[in-house]
PDB file of C-alpha atoms in Angstrom:
ATOM      1  CA  MET A 152     -19.461  25.945 -42.427  1.00  0.00           C
ATOM      2  CA  ALA A 153     -21.061  23.311 -40.180  1.00  0.00           C
ATOM      3  CA  SER A 154     -22.193  20.236 -42.073  1.00  0.00           C
ATOM      4  CA  PRO A 155     -25.997  19.847 -42.362  1.00  0.00           C
ATOM      5  CA  MET A 156     -25.515  16.085 -41.842  1.00  0.00           C
ATOM      6  CA  ARG A 157     -27.196  14.759 -38.697  1.00  0.00           C
ATOM      7  CA  ASN A 158     -27.163  11.341 -37.080  1.00  0.00           C
ATOM      8  CA  LEU A 159     -30.092   9.101 -38.033  1.00  0.00           C
ATOM      9  CA  LEU A 160     -30.932   8.489 -34.355  1.00  0.00           C
ATOM     10  CA  ASN A 161     -32.004  12.151 -34.099  1.00  0.00           C
ATOM     11  CA  ASP A 162     -35.201  11.002 -35.827  1.00  0.00           C
ATOM     12  CA  PRO A 163     -36.333   7.779 -34.076  1.00  0.00           C
ATOM     13  CA  ASP A 164     -39.246   7.258 -36.493  1.00  0.00           C
ATOM     14  CA  ARG A 165     -37.048   7.392 -39.571  1.00  0.00           C
ATOM     15  CA  TYR A 166     -34.479   5.193 -37.838  1.00  0.00           C
ATOM     16  CA  LEU A 167     -37.128   2.523 -37.169  1.00  0.00           C
ATOM     17  CA  GLN A 168     -38.443   2.844 -40.734  1.00  0.00           C
ATOM     18  CA  SER A 169     -34.953   2.350 -42.161  1.00  0.00           C
ATOM     19  CA  PHE A 170     -34.233  -0.494 -39.724  1.00  0.00           C
ATOM     20  CA  ARG A 171     -37.415  -2.349 -40.733  1.00  0.00           C
ATOM     21  CA  LEU A 172     -36.561  -1.909 -44.405  1.00  0.00           C
ATOM     22  CA  PHE A 173     -33.060  -3.226 -43.676  1.00  0.00           C
ATOM     23  CA  LEU A 174     -34.590  -6.356 -42.084  1.00  0.00           C
ATOM     24  CA  GLU A 175     -36.873  -6.767 -45.099  1.00  0.00           C
ATOM     25  CA  ARG A 176     -34.043  -6.435 -47.648  1.00  0.00           C
ATOM     26  CA  SER A 177     -31.404  -8.432 -45.783  1.00  0.00           C
ATOM     27  CA  THR A 178     -30.978 -12.022 -44.646  1.00  0.00           C
ATOM     28  CA  GLU A 179     -30.068 -10.745 -41.153  1.00  0.00           C
ATOM     29  CA  HIS A 180     -32.822 -12.523 -39.247  1.00  0.00           C
ATOM     30  CA  GLN A 181     -32.615 -15.695 -41.366  1.00  0.00           C
ATOM     31  CA  SER A 182     -28.890 -15.924 -40.510  1.00  0.00           C
ATOM     32  CA  MET A 183     -29.584 -15.421 -36.809  1.00  0.00           C
ATOM     33  CA  ARG A 184     -32.412 -17.953 -36.887  1.00  0.00           C
ATOM     34  CA  GLU A 185     -30.112 -20.551 -38.452  1.00  0.00           C
ATOM     35  CA  PHE A 186     -27.565 -19.928 -35.704  1.00  0.00           C
ATOM     36  CA  VAL A 187     -30.270 -20.263 -33.026  1.00  0.00           C
ATOM     37  CA  GLU A 188     -31.504 -23.468 -34.686  1.00  0.00           C
ATOM     38  CA  ARG A 189     -28.135 -25.143 -35.242  1.00  0.00           C
ATOM     39  CA  GLN A 190     -25.637 -23.770 -32.743  1.00  0.00           C
ATOM     40  CA  LEU A 191     -27.553 -22.308 -29.826  1.00  0.00           C
ATOM     41  CA  PRO A 192     -28.497 -25.722 -28.322  1.00  0.00           C
ATOM     42  CA  ASP A 193     -24.764 -26.373 -27.690  1.00  0.00           C
ATOM     43  CA  VAL A 194     -24.261 -22.873 -26.277  1.00  0.00           C
ATOM     44  CA  ILE A 195     -27.092 -23.306 -23.732  1.00  0.00           C
ATOM     45  CA  ALA A 196     -26.288 -26.968 -23.000  1.00  0.00           C
ATOM     46  CA  SER A 197     -25.445 -26.357 -19.326  1.00  0.00           C
ATOM     47  CA  ILE A 198     -27.047 -23.000 -18.399  1.00  0.00           C
ATOM     48  CA  GLY A 199     -30.030 -24.607 -16.642  1.00  0.00           C
ATOM     49  CA  ASN A 200     -28.428 -27.660 -15.075  1.00  0.00           C
ATOM     50  CA  GLY A 201     -30.244 -28.531 -11.865  1.00  0.00           C
ATOM     51  CA  LYS A 202     -32.325 -25.337 -11.890  1.00  0.00           C
ATOM     52  CA  SER A 203     -36.075 -24.945 -11.558  1.00  0.00           C
ATOM     53  CA  THR A 204     -35.892 -21.339 -12.848  1.00  0.00           C
ATOM     54  CA  ILE A 205     -33.726 -19.934 -15.660  1.00  0.00           C
ATOM     55  CA  ASN A 206     -33.151 -16.180 -15.728  1.00  0.00           C
ATOM     56  CA  VAL A 207     -32.598 -14.657 -19.177  1.00  0.00           C
ATOM     57  CA  LEU A 208     -31.645 -11.027 -19.843  1.00  0.00           C
ATOM     58  CA  SER A 209     -32.129  -9.568 -23.321  1.00  0.00           C
ATOM     59  CA  VAL A 210     -30.130  -6.348 -23.741  1.00  0.00           C
ATOM     60  CA  GLY A 211     -31.614  -4.363 -26.632  1.00  0.00           C
ATOM     61  CA  GLY A 212     -34.388  -6.881 -27.309  1.00  0.00           C
ATOM     62  CA  GLY A 213     -35.998  -4.809 -30.077  1.00  0.00           C
ATOM     63  CA  ALA A 214     -39.367  -6.165 -31.216  1.00  0.00           C
ATOM     64  CA  GLY A 215     -38.583  -9.645 -29.897  1.00  0.00           C
ATOM     65  CA  GLU A 216     -38.343 -11.650 -33.146  1.00  0.00           C
ATOM     66  CA  ILE A 217     -35.036 -13.287 -32.255  1.00  0.00           C
ATOM     67  CA  ASP A 218     -35.690 -13.256 -28.495  1.00  0.00           C
ATOM     68  CA  LEU A 219     -38.698 -15.533 -28.926  1.00  0.00           C
ATOM     69  CA  GLN A 220     -36.674 -17.971 -31.070  1.00  0.00           C
ATOM     70  CA  ILE A 221     -33.995 -18.089 -28.358  1.00  0.00           C
ATOM     71  CA  LEU A 222     -36.594 -18.643 -25.617  1.00  0.00           C
ATOM     72  CA  SER A 223     -38.217 -21.495 -27.530  1.00  0.00           C
ATOM     73  CA  LYS A 224     -34.816 -23.234 -27.754  1.00  0.00           C
ATOM     74  CA  ILE A 225     -34.190 -22.771 -24.017  1.00  0.00           C
ATOM     75  CA  ARG A 226     -37.683 -24.088 -23.300  1.00  0.00           C
ATOM     76  CA  ALA A 227     -37.124 -27.123 -25.531  1.00  0.00           C
ATOM     77  CA  LYS A 228     -33.820 -27.867 -23.788  1.00  0.00           C
ATOM     78  CA  TYR A 229     -35.252 -27.452 -20.265  1.00  0.00           C
ATOM     79  CA  PRO A 230     -38.937 -28.487 -20.449  1.00  0.00           C
ATOM     80  CA  GLY A 231     -41.070 -27.598 -17.443  1.00  0.00           C
ATOM     81  CA  VAL A 232     -38.590 -25.070 -16.076  1.00  0.00           C
ATOM     82  CA  THR A 233     -39.827 -21.518 -15.377  1.00  0.00           C
ATOM     83  CA  ILE A 234     -38.047 -18.904 -17.507  1.00  0.00           C
ATOM     84  CA  ASN A 235     -37.862 -15.292 -16.331  1.00  0.00           C
ATOM     85  CA  ASN A 236     -37.124 -13.166 -19.387  1.00  0.00           C
ATOM     86  CA  ASP A 237     -36.177  -9.538 -18.684  1.00  0.00           C
ATOM     87  CA  VAL A 238     -35.888  -7.190 -21.666  1.00  0.00           C
ATOM     88  CA  ILE A 239     -33.921  -3.932 -21.766  1.00  0.00           C
ATOM     89  CA  GLU A 240     -35.121  -1.834 -24.726  1.00  0.00           C
ATOM     90  CA  PRO A 241     -35.165   1.981 -25.005  1.00  0.00           C
ATOM     91  CA  SER A 242     -37.793   2.221 -27.791  1.00  0.00           C
ATOM     92  CA  ALA A 243     -41.432   2.267 -26.624  1.00  0.00           C
ATOM     93  CA  ASP A 244     -42.472   1.385 -30.176  1.00  0.00           C
ATOM     94  CA  GLN A 245     -40.282  -1.729 -30.215  1.00  0.00           C
ATOM     95  CA  ILE A 246     -41.526  -2.788 -26.760  1.00  0.00           C
ATOM     96  CA  SER A 247     -45.153  -2.521 -27.856  1.00  0.00           C
ATOM     97  CA  LYS A 248     -44.392  -4.649 -30.948  1.00  0.00           C
ATOM     98  CA  TYR A 249     -42.631  -7.161 -28.679  1.00  0.00           C
ATOM     99  CA  LYS A 250     -45.689  -7.301 -26.380  1.00  0.00           C
ATOM    100  CA  GLU A 251     -47.997  -7.846 -29.375  1.00  0.00           C
ATOM    101  CA  ARG A 252     -45.780 -10.693 -30.522  1.00  0.00           C
ATOM    102  CA  VAL A 253     -45.922 -12.300 -27.076  1.00  0.00           C
ATOM    103  CA  ALA A 254     -49.715 -11.890 -26.935  1.00  0.00           C
ATOM    104  CA  GLN A 255     -50.065 -13.681 -30.292  1.00  0.00           C
ATOM    105  CA  ALA A 256     -47.650 -16.526 -29.556  1.00  0.00           C
ATOM    106  CA  SER A 257     -49.143 -19.777 -28.363  1.00  0.00           C
ATOM    107  CA  ASN A 258     -46.183 -21.595 -26.849  1.00  0.00           C
ATOM    108  CA  LEU A 259     -44.921 -19.289 -24.094  1.00  0.00           C
ATOM    109  CA  GLU A 260     -46.351 -20.943 -20.988  1.00  0.00           C
ATOM    110  CA  ASN A 261     -43.758 -21.025 -18.157  1.00  0.00           C
ATOM    111  CA  ILE A 262     -42.128 -17.843 -19.524  1.00  0.00           C
ATOM    112  CA  LYS A 263     -42.525 -14.612 -17.555  1.00  0.00           C
ATOM    113  CA  PHE A 264     -41.733 -11.348 -19.353  1.00  0.00           C
ATOM    114  CA  THR A 265     -40.589  -8.079 -17.781  1.00  0.00           C
ATOM    115  CA  TRP A 266     -39.776  -5.072 -19.956  1.00  0.00           C
ATOM    116  CA  HIS A 267     -37.528  -2.186 -18.931  1.00  0.00           C
ATOM    117  CA  LYS A 268     -37.816   0.879 -21.166  1.00  0.00           C
ATOM    118  CA  GLU A 269     -34.202   1.994 -20.855  1.00  0.00           C
ATOM    119  CA  THR A 270     -30.784   1.725 -22.446  1.00  0.00           C
ATOM    120  CA  ALA A 271     -28.099  -0.696 -21.272  1.00  0.00           C
ATOM    121  CA  ASN A 272     -26.301   2.217 -19.565  1.00  0.00           C
ATOM    122  CA  GLU A 273     -29.505   3.337 -17.815  1.00  0.00           C
ATOM    123  CA  TYR A 274     -30.135  -0.217 -16.603  1.00  0.00           C
ATOM    124  CA  GLU A 275     -26.606  -0.417 -15.186  1.00  0.00           C
ATOM    125  CA  SER A 276     -26.946   2.991 -13.462  1.00  0.00           C
ATOM    126  CA  ARG A 277     -30.332   2.047 -11.987  1.00  0.00           C
ATOM    127  CA  MET A 278     -29.092  -1.292 -10.660  1.00  0.00           C
ATOM    128  CA  ASN A 279     -26.036   0.401  -9.142  1.00  0.00           C
ATOM    129  CA  ALA A 280     -28.195   3.135  -7.570  1.00  0.00           C
ATOM    130  CA  GLU A 281     -30.502   0.484  -6.099  1.00  0.00           C
ATOM    131  CA  LYS A 282     -27.414  -1.507  -5.034  1.00  0.00           C
ATOM    132  CA  LYS A 283     -28.795  -4.554  -6.832  1.00  0.00           C
ATOM    133  CA  THR A 284     -26.828  -7.241  -8.610  1.00  0.00           C
ATOM    134  CA  LYS A 285     -29.186  -9.782 -10.066  1.00  0.00           C
ATOM    135  CA  LYS A 286     -27.393 -12.761 -11.623  1.00  0.00           C
ATOM    136  CA  TRP A 287     -28.455 -14.298 -14.956  1.00  0.00           C
ATOM    137  CA  ASP A 288     -28.172 -17.730 -16.585  1.00  0.00           C
ATOM    138  CA  PHE A 289     -28.130 -16.363 -20.120  1.00  0.00           C
ATOM    139  CA  ILE A 290     -27.578 -12.806 -21.357  1.00  0.00           C
ATOM    140  CA  HIS A 291     -27.733 -11.803 -25.005  1.00  0.00           C
ATOM    141  CA  MET A 292     -26.833  -8.523 -26.694  1.00  0.00           C
ATOM    142  CA  ILE A 293     -27.886  -8.618 -30.337  1.00  0.00           C
ATOM    143  CA  GLN A 294     -26.854  -5.759 -32.625  1.00  0.00           C
ATOM    144  CA  MET A 295     -26.780  -3.220 -29.786  1.00  0.00           C
ATOM    145  CA  LEU A 296     -23.148  -2.555 -28.836  1.00  0.00           C
ATOM    146  CA  TYR A 297     -23.040   0.327 -31.362  1.00  0.00           C
ATOM    147  CA  TYR A 298     -25.257   2.344 -29.019  1.00  0.00           C
ATOM    148  CA  VAL A 299     -23.262   2.227 -25.785  1.00  0.00           C
ATOM    149  CA  LYS A 300     -20.729   4.859 -24.733  1.00  0.00           C
ATOM    150  CA  ASP A 301     -18.016   2.457 -23.569  1.00  0.00           C
ATOM    151  CA  VAL A 302     -18.059  -0.992 -25.190  1.00  0.00           C
ATOM    152  CA  PRO A 303     -15.407  -2.726 -22.995  1.00  0.00           C
ATOM    153  CA  ALA A 304     -17.019  -1.382 -19.784  1.00  0.00           C
ATOM    154  CA  THR A 305     -20.485  -2.530 -20.927  1.00  0.00           C
ATOM    155  CA  LEU A 306     -19.166  -6.012 -21.732  1.00  0.00           C
ATOM    156  CA  ARG A 307     -17.410  -6.210 -18.341  1.00  0.00           C
ATOM    157  CA  TYR A 308     -20.549  -5.087 -16.476  1.00  0.00           C
ATOM    158  CA  PHE A 309     -22.920  -7.606 -18.093  1.00  0.00           C
ATOM    159  CA  HIS A 310     -20.298 -10.352 -17.861  1.00  0.00           C
ATOM    160  CA  SER A 311     -20.136  -9.680 -14.091  1.00  0.00           C
ATOM    161  CA  LEU A 312     -23.847 -10.601 -13.873  1.00  0.00           C
ATOM    162  CA  LEU A 313     -23.348 -14.175 -15.143  1.00  0.00           C
ATOM    163  CA  GLU A 314     -24.044 -17.230 -12.984  1.00  0.00           C
ATOM    164  CA  SER A 315     -21.340 -19.916 -12.900  1.00  0.00           C
ATOM    165  CA  GLN A 316     -22.793 -22.009 -15.791  1.00  0.00           C
ATOM    166  CA  ALA A 317     -24.109 -19.013 -17.729  1.00  0.00           C
ATOM    167  CA  LYS A 318     -23.213 -17.588 -21.151  1.00  0.00           C
ATOM    168  CA  LEU A 319     -23.134 -14.089 -22.622  1.00  0.00           C
ATOM    169  CA  LEU A 320     -24.014 -14.063 -26.328  1.00  0.00           C
ATOM    170  CA  VAL A 321     -23.048 -11.054 -28.462  1.00  0.00           C
ATOM    171  CA  ILE A 322     -24.026 -10.610 -32.127  1.00  0.00           C
ATOM    172  CA  LEU A 323     -22.790  -7.698 -34.211  1.00  0.00           C
ATOM    173  CA  VAL A 324     -21.510  -7.024 -37.708  1.00  0.00           C
ATOM    174  CA  SER A 325     -18.531  -9.107 -38.755  1.00  0.00           C
ATOM    175  CA  GLY A 326     -15.031  -7.749 -39.222  1.00  0.00           C
ATOM    176  CA  GLU A 327     -15.294  -9.365 -42.674  1.00  0.00           C
ATOM    177  CA  SER A 328     -18.444  -7.432 -43.634  1.00  0.00           C
ATOM    178  CA  GLY A 329     -19.117  -4.472 -45.906  1.00  0.00           C
ATOM    179  CA  TRP A 330     -19.943  -2.501 -42.741  1.00  0.00           C
ATOM    180  CA  GLU A 331     -16.353  -2.858 -41.552  1.00  0.00           C
ATOM    181  CA  THR A 332     -14.993  -1.670 -44.925  1.00  0.00           C
ATOM    182  CA  LEU A 333     -17.373   1.289 -45.068  1.00  0.00           C
ATOM    183  CA  TRP A 334     -16.882   2.377 -41.452  1.00  0.00           C
ATOM    184  CA  LYS A 335     -13.095   2.038 -41.412  1.00  0.00           C
ATOM    185  CA  LYS A 336     -12.843   4.159 -44.537  1.00  0.00           C
ATOM    186  CA  TYR A 337     -15.634   6.716 -44.081  1.00  0.00           C
ATOM    187  CA  GLY A 338     -16.767   6.501 -40.445  1.00  0.00           C
ATOM    188  CA  SER A 339     -15.081   9.793 -39.599  1.00  0.00           C
ATOM    189  CA  SER A 340     -17.140  11.546 -42.322  1.00  0.00           C
ATOM    190  CA  PHE A 341     -20.469  10.433 -40.821  1.00  0.00           C
ATOM    191  CA  PRO A 342     -22.208  12.414 -38.052  1.00  0.00           C
ATOM    192  CA  LEU A 343     -21.945  10.081 -35.062  1.00  0.00           C
ATOM    193  CA  GLN A 344     -22.686  12.894 -32.598  1.00  0.00           C
ATOM    194  CA  ASP A 345     -21.998  10.680 -29.617  1.00  0.00           C
ATOM    195  CA  LEU A 346     -25.034   8.546 -30.501  1.00  0.00           C
ATOM    196  CA  CYS A 347     -23.273   5.530 -31.881  1.00  0.00           C
ATOM    197  CA  THR A 348     -19.923   3.773 -32.063  1.00  0.00           C
ATOM    198  CA  TYR A 349     -18.524   1.792 -34.961  1.00  0.00           C
ATOM    199  CA  VAL A 350     -17.620  -1.599 -33.565  1.00  0.00           C
ATOM    200  CA  SER A 351     -17.453  -4.995 -35.286  1.00  0.00           C
ATOM    201  CA  SER A 352     -16.609  -8.566 -34.279  1.00  0.00           C
ATOM    202  CA  ALA A 353     -13.002  -7.784 -35.262  1.00  0.00           C
ATOM    203  CA  ASP A 354     -12.747  -5.346 -32.321  1.00  0.00           C
ATOM    204  CA  LEU A 355     -14.027  -7.694 -29.626  1.00  0.00           C
ATOM    205  CA  PRO A 356     -11.186 -10.212 -29.184  1.00  0.00           C
ATOM    206  CA  ARG A 357      -8.811  -7.388 -28.200  1.00  0.00           C
ATOM    207  CA  MET A 358     -11.293  -6.102 -25.583  1.00  0.00           C
ATOM    208  CA  LEU A 359     -12.086  -9.565 -24.249  1.00  0.00           C
ATOM    209  CA  ASP A 360      -8.423 -10.618 -24.130  1.00  0.00           C
ATOM    210  CA  ALA A 361      -7.605  -7.424 -22.205  1.00  0.00           C
ATOM    211  CA  ALA A 362     -10.337  -8.322 -19.695  1.00  0.00           C
ATOM    212  CA  GLY A 363      -9.015 -11.908 -19.478  1.00  0.00           C
ATOM    213  CA  LEU A 364     -12.304 -13.412 -20.688  1.00  0.00           C
ATOM    214  CA  LYS A 365     -12.756 -16.733 -22.511  1.00  0.00           C
ATOM    215  CA  TYR A 366     -14.930 -16.796 -25.632  1.00  0.00           C
ATOM    216  CA  GLN A 367     -15.762 -18.531 -28.935  1.00  0.00           C
ATOM    217  CA  LEU A 368     -16.283 -16.775 -32.259  1.00  0.00           C
ATOM    218  CA  TYR A 369     -18.633 -17.746 -35.087  1.00  0.00           C
ATOM    219  CA  GLU A 370     -19.126 -16.142 -38.502  1.00  0.00           C
ATOM    220  CA  LEU A 371     -22.647 -15.956 -40.021  1.00  0.00           C
ATOM    221  CA  PRO A 372     -23.024 -15.224 -43.744  1.00  0.00           C
ATOM    222  CA  SER A 373     -25.659 -12.592 -44.576  1.00  0.00           C
ATOM    223  CA  HIS A 374     -26.332 -10.083 -47.346  1.00  0.00           C
ATOM    224  CA  MET A 375     -28.636  -7.173 -48.147  1.00  0.00           C
ATOM    225  CA  ASP A 376     -30.057  -6.106 -51.506  1.00  0.00           C
ATOM    226  CA  ILE A 377     -29.062  -2.426 -51.875  1.00  0.00           C
ATOM    227  CA  THR A 378     -29.865  -2.112 -55.609  1.00  0.00           C
ATOM    228  CA  SER A 379     -32.467   0.604 -54.897  1.00  0.00           C
ATOM    229  CA  CYS A 380     -29.737   2.827 -53.372  1.00  0.00           C
ATOM    230  CA  PHE A 381     -28.478   3.446 -56.921  1.00  0.00           C
ATOM    231  CA  ILE A 382     -31.844   4.580 -58.291  1.00  0.00           C
ATOM    232  CA  GLU A 383     -31.934   8.367 -58.035  1.00  0.00           C
ATOM    233  CA  GLY A 384     -34.895   9.544 -55.938  1.00  0.00           C
ATOM    234  CA  ASP A 385     -35.951   6.014 -54.858  1.00  0.00           C
ATOM    235  CA  LYS A 386     -37.488   6.405 -51.382  1.00  0.00           C
ATOM    236  CA  ASP A 387     -36.460   2.938 -50.166  1.00  0.00           C
ATOM    237  CA  GLY A 388     -32.972   3.444 -51.570  1.00  0.00           C
ATOM    238  CA  GLU A 389     -32.668   6.706 -49.636  1.00  0.00           C
ATOM    239  CA  LEU A 390     -33.820   5.011 -46.419  1.00  0.00           C
ATOM    240  CA  LEU A 391     -31.250   2.226 -46.846  1.00  0.00           C
ATOM    241  CA  LEU A 392     -28.521   4.804 -47.478  1.00  0.00           C
ATOM    242  CA  ASP A 393     -29.512   6.501 -44.226  1.00  0.00           C
ATOM    243  CA  PHE A 394     -29.181   3.156 -42.441  1.00  0.00           C
ATOM    244  CA  LEU A 395     -25.817   2.346 -44.044  1.00  0.00           C
ATOM    245  CA  THR A 396     -24.324   5.721 -43.129  1.00  0.00           C
ATOM    246  CA  GLU A 397     -26.236   6.320 -39.839  1.00  0.00           C
ATOM    247  CA  THR A 398     -27.089   9.697 -41.405  1.00  0.00           C
ATOM    248  CA  LEU A 399     -30.493  11.388 -41.572  1.00  0.00           C
ATOM    249  CA  ASP A 400     -31.386  12.096 -45.235  1.00  0.00           C
ATOM    250  CA  PHE A 401     -27.879  11.207 -46.408  1.00  0.00           C
ATOM    251  CA  ALA A 402     -28.845  11.531 -50.095  1.00  0.00           C
ATOM    252  CA  LYS A 403     -29.961  15.126 -49.537  1.00  0.00           C
ATOM    253  CA  THR A 404     -27.513  16.408 -46.909  1.00  0.00           C
ATOM    254  CA  ALA A 405     -24.164  14.766 -47.746  1.00  0.00           C
ATOM    255  CA  PRO A 406     -21.597  16.872 -49.610  1.00  0.00           C
ATOM    256  CA  PRO A 407     -21.709  15.798 -53.312  1.00  0.00           C
ATOM    257  CA  GLU A 408     -18.121  14.499 -53.273  1.00  0.00           C
ATOM    258  CA  LEU A 409     -18.721  12.325 -50.181  1.00  0.00           C
ATOM    259  CA  LYS A 410     -21.942  10.993 -51.703  1.00  0.00           C
ATOM    260  CA  ARG A 411     -20.123  10.133 -54.948  1.00  0.00           C
ATOM    261  CA  GLN A 412     -17.366   8.300 -53.021  1.00  0.00           C
ATOM    262  CA  ILE A 413     -19.855   6.347 -50.892  1.00  0.00           C
ATOM    263  CA  MET A 414     -21.910   5.290 -53.915  1.00  0.00           C
ATOM    264  CA  GLU A 415     -18.714   4.111 -55.599  1.00  0.00           C
ATOM    265  CA  GLU A 416     -17.482   2.310 -52.468  1.00  0.00           C
ATOM    266  CA  LEU A 417     -20.787   0.482 -52.021  1.00  0.00           C
ATOM    267  CA  ARG A 418     -20.343  -1.210 -55.412  1.00  0.00           C
ATOM    268  CA  LYS A 419     -16.788  -2.376 -54.740  1.00  0.00           C
ATOM    269  CA  PRO A 420     -15.945  -5.994 -53.778  1.00  0.00           C
ATOM    270  CA  GLY A 421     -14.929  -4.887 -50.242  1.00  0.00           C
ATOM    271  CA  CYS A 422     -18.568  -3.918 -49.599  1.00  0.00           C
ATOM    272  CA  SER A 423     -20.788  -5.757 -52.046  1.00  0.00           C
ATOM    273  CA  GLU A 424     -21.064  -8.253 -54.836  1.00  0.00           C
ATOM    274  CA  ILE A 425     -22.959  -7.674 -58.057  1.00  0.00           C
ATOM    275  CA  ARG A 426     -25.113 -10.595 -59.256  1.00  0.00           C
ATOM    276  CA  ASP A 427     -27.672 -10.588 -62.069  1.00  0.00           C
ATOM    277  CA  GLY A 428     -27.552  -6.799 -62.199  1.00  0.00           C
ATOM    278  CA  LYS A 429     -28.338  -6.494 -58.468  1.00  0.00           C
ATOM    279  CA  VAL A 430     -26.032  -5.151 -55.751  1.00  0.00           C
ATOM    280  CA  PHE A 431     -25.796  -7.304 -52.613  1.00  0.00           C
ATOM    281  CA  PHE A 432     -24.097  -5.687 -49.627  1.00  0.00           C
ATOM    282  CA  ASN A 433     -21.998  -8.015 -47.420  1.00  0.00           C
ATOM    283  CA  ASN A 434     -23.969  -8.046 -44.157  1.00  0.00           C
ATOM    284  CA  ASN A 435     -22.025 -10.906 -42.493  1.00  0.00           C
ATOM    285  CA  LEU A 436     -22.412 -11.177 -38.725  1.00  0.00           C
ATOM    286  CA  GLY A 437     -20.007 -12.145 -35.980  1.00  0.00           C
ATOM    287  CA  VAL A 438     -21.231 -14.111 -32.970  1.00  0.00           C
ATOM    288  CA  ILE A 439     -19.211 -14.132 -29.766  1.00  0.00           C
ATOM    289  CA  VAL A 440     -20.104 -16.493 -26.911  1.00  0.00           C
ATOM    290  CA  ILE A 441     -18.416 -15.391 -23.682  1.00  0.00           C
ATOM    291  CA  GLU A 442     -17.870 -17.764 -20.774  1.00  0.00           C
ATOM    292  CA  PRO A 443     -18.551 -16.773 -17.138  1.00  0.00           C
TER     293      PRO A 443
END
């Protein structure tokens, strides 16, 4: 009998709901902000040398929270320079939130925004069809490589768009995280349906080495409170379970034995740590900075 389990991306509204709850319950954005604050200035130290315009491409920019932090650092490093910021983002909802954020921000003079409502693959196809190859001074791909069909090919394509002093910044879950443990063990039981790929920072060095690319790796500590996942019938807990398993209504559609195993796995040290009666999932991130 076919499993009733379906991939979470089949329901974009529920996906966004679960994603927002994940951001609320995790230190994901705090960890990224700390990286942007402390380490990004070194990463962008030479991207704008001698330039009057800096071109930035955000691949999977989401609602722009981290994008705007990155732009403010570039602006601080290169005052007075014009920044062209192009955003590739397939969700209309996320783009409208991004635009609201830009409208409310006060310190974005000299920054020009262009949004493309498309996936990374669609952007690549469109540019190829139009025979365009625009070069960029800084490209970042934050938490989006799970949604491309061919990760090495996507990395090679965007790397080919870098100017000589540019950098390509990739952030995704760490090979040391609970995600890696969960996916390696149970990924084949979840309904990917061609909509997402399990990839972590542990997979990238092999791909980048094969392509002969130079890079640096950083590890960012992060965690997520998943205590509500263990409260039967808790709506937030069910949403977080959907997010963890990329499965729509996991609590209701997963076979009982799989659900039991997942709930057990999520409490184990490979995935989480238990403190003061709460369960904190290891949400560590890997950052990869790729040279031109």
